Amino acid sequence: EVQLVESGGGLVQPGGSLRLSCSASGFTFSSYAMHWVRQAPGKGLEYVSAIISNGGSTYYADSVKGRFTISRDNSKNTLYLQMSSLRAEDTAIYYCVKESESWGQGTLVTVSS
Amino acid sequence: DIQMTQSPSSVSASVGDRVTITCRASQSISSWLAWYQQKPGKAPKLLIYAASTLQSGVPSRFSGSGSGTDFTLTISSLQPEDFATYYCQQTNSFPLTFGGGTKVEIK
């Protein structure tokens, strides 16, 4: 069974940094592209970032480009999202996603002073 | 980036009703479209991929159609567990953008 478990969320001040992790199990992690999707409170889904299976290519939404960095450690079956220069509008639940069919439970990031 | 426009943004319906949600892409995405269902406090659940392929375990009352720029999600006979918010997502090119969502409410 595919399991994706996000961690690392919390309260951070504007301008601060945070690193999210997603621990994957139940599938061959190194064979799949992985994604981050976020959802602000009461709002719709927003695509954030993707990384291909070997980490060789990455993609970002314009709203996070230059501030967020996606990476992965295939030896640890773990996906990361390094977030810096955080803004209030980055407040959201962040989901780790495999393909389209498997989503984690999400981790809440709150950016506030 | 490809823009995805969903309509309506909300719909009120009764159990047993047929419900149709549309999604329009700002450029052709062939059949690279997915539909999700999301209930409050839960992660989205994949219903349909490749525009019309039902994900394993999803009831057959859900169906998808379309190609190019215009797509439709149909629930043939609405059940109590179907009241939720539905999203489309284009999977043609990065960033894989979502539609704004359609909330299906009880009439």
Coordinates of N, CA and C in Angstrom, one line a residue:
Chain A
E1 N 0.8 -1.2 0.0 CA 0.0 0.0 0.0 C 0.9 1.2 0.0
V2 N 0.6 2.2 -0.9 CA 1.3 3.4 -1.0 C 1.0 4.3 0.3
Q3 N 2.1 4.7 0.9 CA 1.9 5.7 2.0 C 2.8 6.9 1.8
L4 N 2.3 8.1 2.0 CA 3.0 9.3 1.9 C 2.7 10.1 3.2
V5 N 3.8 10.4 3.9 CA 3.6 11.0 5.2 C 4.4 12.3 5.2
E6 N 3.7 13.4 5.2 CA 4.4 14.7 5.3 C 4.7 15.2 6.7
S7 N 5.7 15.9 6.9 CA 6.1 16.5 8.2 C 6.9 17.8 7.9
G8 N 7.0 18.5 9.0 CA 7.8 19.8 8.9 C 7.0 21.0 8.9
G9 N 5.7 20.9 8.9 CA 4.9 22.1 8.9 C 4.9 22.8 10.3
G10 N 4.4 24.0 10.3 CA 4.3 24.7 11.6 C 4.1 26.2 11.3
L11 N 4.3 27.0 12.4 CA 4.1 28.4 12.4 C 5.5 29.0 12.1
V12 N 5.6 29.9 11.2 CA 6.8 30.6 10.8 C 6.5 32.1 10.6
Q13 N 7.4 33.0 10.9 CA 7.2 34.4 10.6 C 7.5 34.7 9.2
P14 N 6.8 35.8 8.7 CA 7.1 36.2 7.3 C 8.6 36.5 7.1
G15 N 9.0 36.0 6.0 CA 10.5 36.1 5.7 C 11.3 34.9 6.1
G16 N 10.6 34.0 6.9 CA 11.3 32.9 7.4 C 11.4 31.7 6.5
S17 N 12.0 30.6 7.0 CA 12.2 29.4 6.1 C 11.6 28.2 6.9
L18 N 11.4 27.2 6.1 CA 10.9 25.9 6.6 C 11.2 24.9 5.6
R19 N 11.5 23.6 6.1 CA 11.7 22.5 5.2 C 10.6 21.5 5.4
L20 N 9.9 21.1 4.4 CA 8.9 20.0 4.5 C 9.6 18.7 4.0
S21 N 9.1 17.7 4.6 CA 9.6 16.3 4.2 C 8.4 15.5 3.9
C22 N 8.5 14.5 3.0 CA 7.5 13.5 2.7 C 8.2 12.2 2.6
S23 N 7.8 11.3 3.6 CA 8.4 10.0 3.6 C 7.5 9.0 2.9
A24 N 8.1 8.3 1.9 CA 7.3 7.5 1.0 C 7.5 6.0 1.3
S25 N 6.5 5.2 1.2 CA 6.7 3.7 1.3 C 5.6 3.0 0.5
G26 N 5.8 1.7 0.2 CA 4.8 0.9 -0.5 C 5.0 0.9 -2.0
F27 N 6.0 1.6 -2.5 CA 6.3 1.6 -3.9 C 7.7 2.0 -4.2
T28 N 8.2 1.8 -5.4 CA 9.6 2.1 -5.7 C 9.7 3.6 -6.0
F29 N 10.1 4.3 -4.9 CA 10.1 5.7 -4.9 C 11.0 6.3 -6.0
S30 N 12.1 5.6 -6.3 CA 13.0 6.2 -7.2 C 12.5 6.1 -8.7
S31 N 11.4 5.5 -8.9 CA 10.9 5.3 -10.3 C 9.8 6.3 -10.6
Y32 N 9.4 7.2 -9.7 CA 8.3 8.1 -9.9 C 8.7 9.5 -9.7
A33 N 8.1 10.4 -10.6 CA 8.1 11.8 -10.4 C 7.2 12.1 -9.1
M34 N 7.5 13.1 -8.4 CA 6.8 13.5 -7.2 C 6.4 14.9 -7.2
H35 N 5.3 15.3 -6.5 CA 4.8 16.6 -6.6 C 4.4 17.2 -5.3
W36 N 4.4 18.5 -5.2 CA 3.8 19.2 -4.0 C 2.6 20.0 -4.5
V37 N 1.5 19.9 -3.8 CA 0.3 20.7 -4.1 C -0.1 21.3 -2.8
R38 N -0.6 22.5 -2.8 CA -1.0 23.2 -1.6 C -2.5 23.7 -1.7
Q39 N -3.0 23.9 -0.5 CA -4.4 24.4 -0.4 C -4.5 25.4 0.7
A40 N -4.7 26.6 0.4 CA -4.9 27.7 1.4 C -6.2 27.4 2.1
P41 N -6.4 27.9 3.4 CA -7.6 27.6 4.1 C -8.9 28.1 3.4
G42 N -9.8 27.2 3.1 CA -11.0 27.5 2.5 C -10.9 27.8 1.0
K43 N -9.7 27.5 0.4 CA -9.5 27.8 -1.0 C -9.3 26.5 -1.8
G44 N -9.0 26.7 -3.1 CA -8.9 25.5 -4.0 C -7.4 25.0 -4.0
L45 N -7.2 24.0 -4.8 CA -5.9 23.4 -4.9 C -5.0 24.2 -5.8
E46 N -3.7 24.3 -5.4 CA -2.7 25.0 -6.2 C -1.5 24.2 -6.4
Y47 N -1.1 23.9 -7.6 CA 0.1 23.2 -7.9 C 1.3 23.9 -7.5
V48 N 2.3 23.3 -6.8 CA 3.4 24.0 -6.3 C 4.7 23.7 -7.1
S49 N 5.0 22.3 -7.1 CA 6.3 22.0 -7.7 C 6.3 20.5 -8.0
A50 N 7.3 20.1 -8.9 CA 7.5 18.7 -9.2 C 8.9 18.4 -9.4
I51 N 9.3 17.1 -9.3 CA 10.7 16.7 -9.5 C 10.6 15.3 -10.2
I52 N 11.4 15.1 -11.2 CA 11.3 13.8 -11.9 C 12.0 12.8 -11.1
S53 N 11.9 11.5 -11.5 CA 12.3 10.4 -10.7 C 13.8 10.4 -10.2
N54 N 14.7 10.9 -11.1 CA 16.1 10.9 -10.7 C 16.6 12.2 -10.2
G55 N 15.6 13.2 -10.0 CA 15.9 14.5 -9.5 C 16.6 15.4 -10.5
G56 N 16.7 15.0 -11.8 CA 17.4 15.8 -12.8 C 16.7 17.0 -13.3
S57 N 15.3 17.0 -13.2 CA 14.6 18.2 -13.6 C 13.5 18.5 -12.5
T58 N 13.3 19.8 -12.4 CA 12.3 20.3 -11.4 C 11.5 21.4 -12.1
Y59 N 10.3 21.6 -11.5 CA 9.3 22.5 -12.0 C 8.7 23.2 -10.9
Y60 N 8.3 24.5 -11.1 CA 7.8 25.3 -10.1 C 6.6 26.2 -10.6
A61 N 5.6 26.4 -9.7 CA 4.6 27.5 -10.1 C 5.3 28.8 -10.0
D62 N 4.8 29.8 -10.8 CA 5.4 31.1 -10.7 C 5.4 31.7 -9.4
S63 N 4.3 31.4 -8.6 CA 4.1 32.0 -7.3 C 5.2 31.6 -6.3
V64 N 6.0 30.5 -6.5 CA 7.0 30.1 -5.6 C 8.4 30.0 -6.2
K65 N 8.5 30.3 -7.5 CA 9.8 30.2 -8.2 C 10.8 31.2 -7.6
G66 N 12.0 30.7 -7.3 CA 13.0 31.5 -6.7 C 13.0 31.5 -5.2
R67 N 11.9 31.0 -4.6 CA 11.8 31.0 -3.1 C 11.7 29.5 -2.6
F68 N 11.2 28.6 -3.4 CA 11.1 27.2 -3.0 C 12.0 26.4 -3.8
T69 N 12.5 25.3 -3.1 CA 13.3 24.3 -3.8 C 12.9 22.9 -3.5
I70 N 12.6 22.2 -4.5 CA 12.2 20.8 -4.4 C 13.4 19.9 -4.5
S71 N 13.5 18.8 -3.8 CA 14.6 17.9 -3.9 C 14.1 16.5 -3.4
R72 N 14.9 15.5 -3.6 CA 14.6 14.2 -3.2 C 15.8 13.4 -2.8
D73 N 15.7 12.5 -1.9 CA 16.8 11.5 -1.6 C 16.2 10.1 -1.8
N74 N 16.5 9.6 -3.0 CA 16.0 8.3 -3.3 C 16.5 7.1 -2.4
S75 N 17.7 7.4 -1.8 CA 18.2 6.4 -0.8 C 17.4 6.3 0.5
K76 N 16.7 7.4 0.7 CA 15.9 7.5 2.0 C 14.4 7.5 1.6
N77 N 14.0 7.4 0.4 CA 12.6 7.4 0.0 C 11.9 8.7 0.5
T78 N 12.6 9.8 0.4 CA 12.0 11.0 0.9 C 12.1 12.2 -0.1
L79 N 11.0 12.9 -0.1 CA 10.8 14.1 -0.9 C 10.9 15.3 0.0
Y80 N 11.5 16.4 -0.4 CA 11.6 17.6 0.4 C 11.1 18.8 -0.4
L81 N 10.7 19.8 0.4 CA 10.4 21.2 -0.1 C 11.0 22.2 0.8
Q82 N 12.1 22.8 0.3 CA 12.7 23.9 1.1 C 12.0 25.2 0.7
M83 N 11.4 25.9 1.8 CA 10.7 27.1 1.5 C 11.4 28.2 2.2
S84 N 11.7 29.3 1.5 CA 12.3 30.5 2.1 C 11.5 31.7 1.7
S85 N 11.9 32.8 2.3 CA 11.2 34.1 2.1 C 9.7 33.9 2.1
L86 N 9.3 33.2 3.1 CA 7.8 32.9 3.2 C 7.0 34.1 3.4
R87 N 5.8 34.1 2.8 CA 4.8 35.1 2.9 C 3.5 34.6 3.5
A88 N 2.7 35.6 3.9 CA 1.4 35.2 4.4 C 0.6 34.3 3.5
E89 N 0.7 34.6 2.2 CA -0.1 33.9 1.2 C 0.5 32.5 0.9
D90 N 1.6 32.1 1.6 CA 2.0 30.7 1.5 C 1.4 29.8 2.5
T91 N 0.6 30.5 3.4 CA -0.2 29.7 4.4 C -1.1 28.7 3.7
A92 N -0.9 27.4 4.0 CA -1.7 26.4 3.4 C -1.4 25.0 3.9
I93 N -2.2 24.1 3.6 CA -1.9 22.7 3.8 C -1.0 22.3 2.6
Y94 N 0.1 21.6 2.8 CA 1.0 21.2 1.7 C 0.9 19.6 1.6
Y95 N 0.5 19.2 0.4 CA 0.3 17.8 0.1 C 1.5 17.3 -0.7
C96 N 1.9 16.1 -0.4 CA 2.9 15.4 -1.2 C 2.1 14.4 -2.1
V97 N 2.4 14.3 -3.4 CA 1.6 13.5 -4.3 C 2.5 12.7 -5.2
K98 N 2.1 11.4 -5.3 CA 2.7 10.5 -6.3 C 1.8 10.3 -7.5
E99 N 2.3 10.6 -8.7 CA 1.5 10.5 -9.9 C 0.3 11.4 -9.6
S100 N -0.9 10.9 -9.8 CA -2.1 11.7 -9.4 C -2.9 10.9 -8.4
E101 N -2.6 9.6 -8.2 CA -3.5 8.8 -7.4 C -3.2 8.7 -6.0
S102 N -2.0 9.1 -5.5 CA -1.7 8.9 -4.1 C -1.3 10.3 -3.5
W103 N -2.0 10.6 -2.4 CA -1.8 11.9 -1.7 C -1.5 11.6 -0.3
G104 N -0.6 12.4 0.3 CA -0.4 12.3 1.7 C -1.6 13.0 2.5
Q105 N -1.5 13.0 3.8 CA -2.5 13.7 4.6 C -2.4 15.2 4.7
G106 N -1.2 15.6 4.3 CA -0.9 17.1 4.3 C -0.3 17.6 5.6
T107 N 0.5 18.6 5.5 CA 1.1 19.3 6.6 C 0.8 20.8 6.5
L108 N 0.4 21.4 7.6 CA -0.1 22.8 7.6 C 1.1 23.7 7.9
V109 N 1.2 24.7 7.0 CA 2.2 25.7 7.1 C 1.5 27.0 7.4
T110 N 1.8 27.7 8.5 CA 1.2 29.0 8.8 C 2.3 30.1 8.8
V111 N 2.1 31.1 8.0 CA 3.1 32.2 8.0 C 2.4 33.4 8.6
S112 N 2.9 33.7 9.8 CA 2.2 34.8 10.5 C 3.2 35.4 11.6
S113 N 3.1 36.6 11.9 CA 3.9 37.2 12.9 C 3.1 37.2 14.2
Chain B
D1 N 1.6 29.4 -18.8 CA 0.9 28.3 -18.0 C -0.5 28.1 -18.6
I2 N -0.9 26.9 -18.6 CA -2.3 26.5 -19.0 C -3.3 26.9 -17.9
Q3 N -4.3 27.7 -18.3 CA -5.4 28.0 -17.3 C -6.5 27.1 -17.5
M4 N -7.1 26.6 -16.3 CA -8.2 25.7 -16.3 C -9.4 26.4 -15.7
T5 N -10.5 26.4 -16.4 CA -11.7 27.1 -15.9 C -12.8 26.1 -15.7
Q6 N -13.3 26.0 -14.5 CA -14.4 25.1 -14.2 C -15.7 25.8 -14.0
S7 N -16.8 25.2 -14.4 CA -18.1 25.7 -14.1 C -19.1 24.6 -13.9
P8 N -20.1 24.9 -13.1 CA -20.3 26.1 -12.3 C -19.3 26.0 -11.1
S9 N -19.3 27.1 -10.3 CA -18.4 27.0 -9.1 C -19.2 26.3 -8.0
S10 N -20.5 26.2 -8.1 CA -21.3 25.4 -7.1 C -22.5 25.0 -7.8
V11 N -23.1 23.9 -7.3 CA -24.3 23.4 -7.8 C -25.1 22.7 -6.7
S12 N -26.4 23.0 -6.6 CA -27.3 22.4 -5.6 C -28.1 21.3 -6.3
A13 N -28.0 20.1 -5.7 CA -28.7 19.0 -6.4 C -29.2 18.0 -5.3
S14 N -30.1 17.2 -5.8 CA -30.8 16.2 -4.9 C -30.2 14.8 -5.2
V15 N -30.4 13.9 -4.2 CA -30.0 12.6 -4.4 C -30.8 12.0 -5.6
G16 N -30.0 11.3 -6.5 CA -30.6 10.8 -7.7 C -30.5 11.7 -8.9
D17 N -30.1 12.9 -8.7 CA -30.0 13.8 -9.8 C -28.7 13.5 -10.7
R18 N -28.8 13.9 -11.9 CA -27.6 13.8 -12.8 C -26.9 15.2 -12.7
V19 N -25.6 15.2 -12.5 CA -24.9 16.4 -12.3 C -23.7 16.4 -13.3
T20 N -23.6 17.5 -13.9 CA -22.5 17.7 -14.9 C -21.7 18.9 -14.6
I21 N -20.4 18.7 -14.6 CA -19.4 19.8 -14.3 C -18.5 19.9 -15.5
T22 N -18.2 21.1 -15.9 CA -17.3 21.3 -17.1 C -16.0 21.9 -16.7
C23 N -15.1 21.7 -17.5 CA -13.7 22.2 -17.3 C -13.2 22.6 -18.7
R24 N -12.6 23.8 -18.8 CA -12.1 24.3 -20.1 C -10.7 24.7 -19.9
A25 N -9.8 24.2 -20.8 CA -8.4 24.5 -20.8 C -8.1 25.7 -21.7
S26 N -7.1 26.5 -21.4 CA -6.8 27.7 -22.2 C -6.1 27.3 -23.5
Q27 N -5.6 26.1 -23.6 CA -5.1 25.6 -24.9 C -5.3 24.1 -24.9
S28 N -5.1 23.5 -26.0 CA -5.3 22.0 -26.1 C -4.4 21.2 -25.2
I29 N -5.0 20.3 -24.5 CA -4.3 19.4 -23.6 C -4.5 17.9 -24.0
S30 N -5.0 17.7 -25.2 CA -5.3 16.4 -25.7 C -6.3 15.8 -24.7
S31 N -5.9 14.6 -24.1 CA -6.8 14.0 -23.1 C -6.1 14.0 -21.8
W32 N -5.2 14.9 -21.6 CA -4.4 14.9 -20.3 C -5.1 15.7 -19.3
L33 N -6.2 15.0 -18.8 CA -7.0 15.7 -17.7 C -7.4 14.7 -16.7
A34 N -7.3 15.1 -15.4 CA -7.8 14.3 -14.3 C -8.9 15.1 -13.5
W35 N -9.7 14.3 -12.9 CA -10.8 14.8 -12.0 C -10.6 14.2 -10.6
Y36 N -10.8 15.1 -9.6 CA -10.6 14.7 -8.2 C -11.9 15.1 -7.4
Q37 N -12.1 14.3 -6.4 CA -13.2 14.6 -5.4 C -12.5 15.0 -4.1
Q38 N -12.9 16.0 -3.4 CA -12.4 16.3 -2.1 C -13.5 16.6 -1.1
K39 N -13.4 15.9 0.0 CA -14.3 16.1 1.1 C -13.6 17.0 2.2
P40 N -14.4 17.7 3.0 CA -13.8 18.6 4.0 C -12.8 17.8 4.9
G41 N -11.6 18.4 5.1 CA -10.6 17.9 6.0 C -9.9 16.7 5.4
K42 N -10.1 16.4 4.2 CA -9.5 15.2 3.6 C -8.6 15.6 2.4
A43 N -7.7 14.8 2.0 CA -6.9 15.0 0.8 C -7.8 14.6 -0.4
P44 N -7.5 15.2 -1.6 CA -8.3 14.9 -2.8 C -8.1 13.4 -3.1
K45 N -9.1 12.9 -3.8 CA -9.2 11.5 -4.3 C -9.3 11.5 -5.8
L46 N -8.4 10.8 -6.5 CA -8.5 10.7 -7.9 C -9.7 9.9 -8.3
L47 N -10.5 10.5 -9.2 CA -11.7 9.8 -9.8 C -11.4 9.3 -11.2
I48 N -10.9 10.2 -12.0 CA -10.8 9.9 -13.4 C -9.4 10.5 -13.9
Y49 N -8.7 9.7 -14.8 CA -7.5 10.2 -15.4 C -7.6 10.0 -16.9
A50 N -6.7 10.6 -17.6 CA -6.8 10.6 -19.1 C -8.2 10.9 -19.6
A51 N -8.8 11.9 -19.0 CA -10.1 12.4 -19.4 C -11.3 11.5 -19.2
S52 N -11.1 10.2 -19.4 CA -12.3 9.3 -19.3 C -12.0 8.0 -18.6
T53 N -10.8 7.7 -18.1 CA -10.5 6.4 -17.5 C -10.8 6.5 -16.0
L54 N -11.7 5.6 -15.6 CA -12.1 5.6 -14.2 C -11.0 4.9 -13.4
Q55 N -10.6 5.6 -12.3 CA -9.7 5.1 -11.4 C -10.3 3.8 -10.7
S56 N -9.4 2.9 -10.4 CA -9.8 1.6 -9.8 C -10.6 1.9 -8.5
G57 N -11.7 1.3 -8.3 CA -12.5 1.4 -7.1 C -13.5 2.6 -7.1
V58 N -13.5 3.4 -8.1 CA -14.4 4.5 -8.2 C -15.8 4.0 -8.9
P59 N -16.9 4.4 -8.3 CA -18.2 3.9 -8.8 C -18.4 4.3 -10.2
S60 N -19.1 3.4 -10.9 CA -19.4 3.7 -12.4 C -20.3 4.8 -12.6
R61 N -21.0 5.3 -11.6 CA -21.9 6.5 -11.8 C -21.0 7.8 -12.2
F62 N -19.7 7.7 -12.0 CA -18.8 8.8 -12.4 C -18.3 8.5 -13.8
S63 N -18.4 9.5 -14.6 CA -17.8 9.3 -16.0 C -17.2 10.7 -16.4
G64 N -16.2 10.6 -17.3 CA -15.6 11.7 -17.8 C -15.5 11.7 -19.3
S65 N -15.5 12.8 -20.0 CA -15.5 12.9 -21.4 C -14.8 14.2 -21.9
G66 N -14.4 14.2 -23.1 CA -13.8 15.4 -23.7 C -12.4 15.2 -24.2
S67 N -11.9 16.1 -25.0 CA -10.5 16.2 -25.4 C -10.3 17.5 -26.0
G68 N -9.0 17.9 -26.1 CA -8.7 19.2 -26.6 C -8.7 20.2 -25.5
T69 N -9.8 21.0 -25.5 CA -9.9 22.1 -24.5 C -11.2 21.9 -23.6
D70 N -12.1 21.1 -24.0 CA -13.4 21.0 -23.3 C -13.7 19.6 -22.7
F71 N -13.9 19.6 -21.4 CA -14.1 18.3 -20.7 C -15.3 18.4 -19.8
T72 N -15.8 17.2 -19.5 CA -17.0 17.1 -18.6 C -16.8 15.9 -17.7
L73 N -17.2 16.2 -16.4 CA -17.4 15.2 -15.4 C -18.9 15.0 -15.2
T74 N -19.4 13.8 -15.2 CA -20.8 13.5 -15.0 C -21.0 12.5 -13.9
I75 N -21.9 12.9 -13.0 CA -22.3 11.9 -12.0 C -23.8 11.6 -12.4
S76 N -24.0 10.3 -12.7 CA -25.3 9.9 -13.4 C -26.4 9.9 -12.4
S77 N -26.2 9.5 -11.1 CA -27.2 9.5 -10.1 C -26.6 9.8 -8.8
L78 N -26.7 11.1 -8.4 CA -26.0 11.6 -7.2 C -26.4 10.8 -5.9
Q79 N -25.4 10.4 -5.2 CA -25.5 9.7 -4.0 C -25.1 10.5 -2.8
P80 N -25.6 10.2 -1.6 CA -25.3 11.1 -0.4 C -23.8 11.3 -0.2
E81 N -23.0 10.3 -0.5 CA -21.5 10.4 -0.3 C -20.8 11.2 -1.4
D82 N -21.6 11.6 -2.4 CA -21.0 12.4 -3.5 C -21.0 13.9 -3.2
F83 N -21.6 14.4 -2.2 CA -21.6 15.8 -1.9 C -20.2 16.2 -1.4
A84 N -19.5 17.0 -2.2 CA -18.1 17.2 -2.1 C -17.7 18.3 -3.0
T85 N -16.4 18.7 -3.1 CA -15.9 19.6 -4.1 C -15.1 18.8 -5.1
Y86 N -15.3 19.2 -6.4 CA -14.6 18.5 -7.5 C -13.7 19.4 -8.2
Y87 N -12.5 18.9 -8.5 CA -11.5 19.7 -9.2 C -11.0 19.0 -10.5
C88 N -10.8 19.7 -11.5 CA -10.1 19.2 -12.7 C -8.6 19.6 -12.6
Q89 N -7.7 18.9 -13.3 CA -6.3 19.2 -13.4 C -5.8 18.8 -14.7
Q90 N -5.1 19.7 -15.4 CA -4.4 19.3 -16.6 C -3.1 18.7 -16.3
T91 N -2.8 17.6 -16.9 CA -1.5 16.9 -16.7 C -0.7 16.8 -18.0
N92 N -1.0 17.8 -18.8 CA -0.3 17.9 -20.1 C 1.1 18.5 -20.0
S93 N 1.2 19.6 -19.2 CA 2.5 20.3 -19.2 C 2.6 21.0 -17.8
F94 N 3.9 21.1 -17.4 CA 4.1 21.8 -16.1 C 4.0 23.3 -16.2
P95 N 3.5 24.0 -15.2 CA 2.9 23.4 -14.0 C 1.5 22.8 -14.2
L96 N 1.3 21.7 -13.5 CA 0.0 21.0 -13.7 C -1.1 21.6 -13.1
T97 N -1.7 22.6 -13.7 CA -2.7 23.5 -13.1 C -4.0 22.9 -12.8
F98 N -4.7 23.4 -11.8 CA -6.0 22.9 -11.4 C -7.1 24.0 -11.8
G99 N -8.3 23.4 -11.9 CA -9.4 24.3 -12.0 C -9.8 24.9 -10.6
G100 N -10.7 25.8 -10.6 CA -11.1 26.5 -9.4 C -11.9 25.7 -8.4
G101 N -12.5 24.6 -8.9 CA -13.3 23.7 -8.1 C -14.8 24.0 -8.3
T102 N -15.6 22.9 -8.1 CA -17.1 22.9 -8.1 C -17.6 22.3 -6.8
K103 N -18.3 23.0 -6.0 CA -18.9 22.4 -4.8 C -20.3 21.9 -5.1
V104 N -20.5 20.6 -4.9 CA -21.8 20.0 -5.1 C -22.5 19.9 -3.7
E105 N -23.6 20.7 -3.6 CA -24.3 20.8 -2.3 C -25.6 20.2 -2.4
I106 N -26.1 19.9 -1.2 CA -27.4 19.3 -1.1 C -28.5 20.3 -1.3
K107 N -29.5 20.0 -2.2 CA -30.6 20.9 -2.4 C -31.6 20.8 -1.3

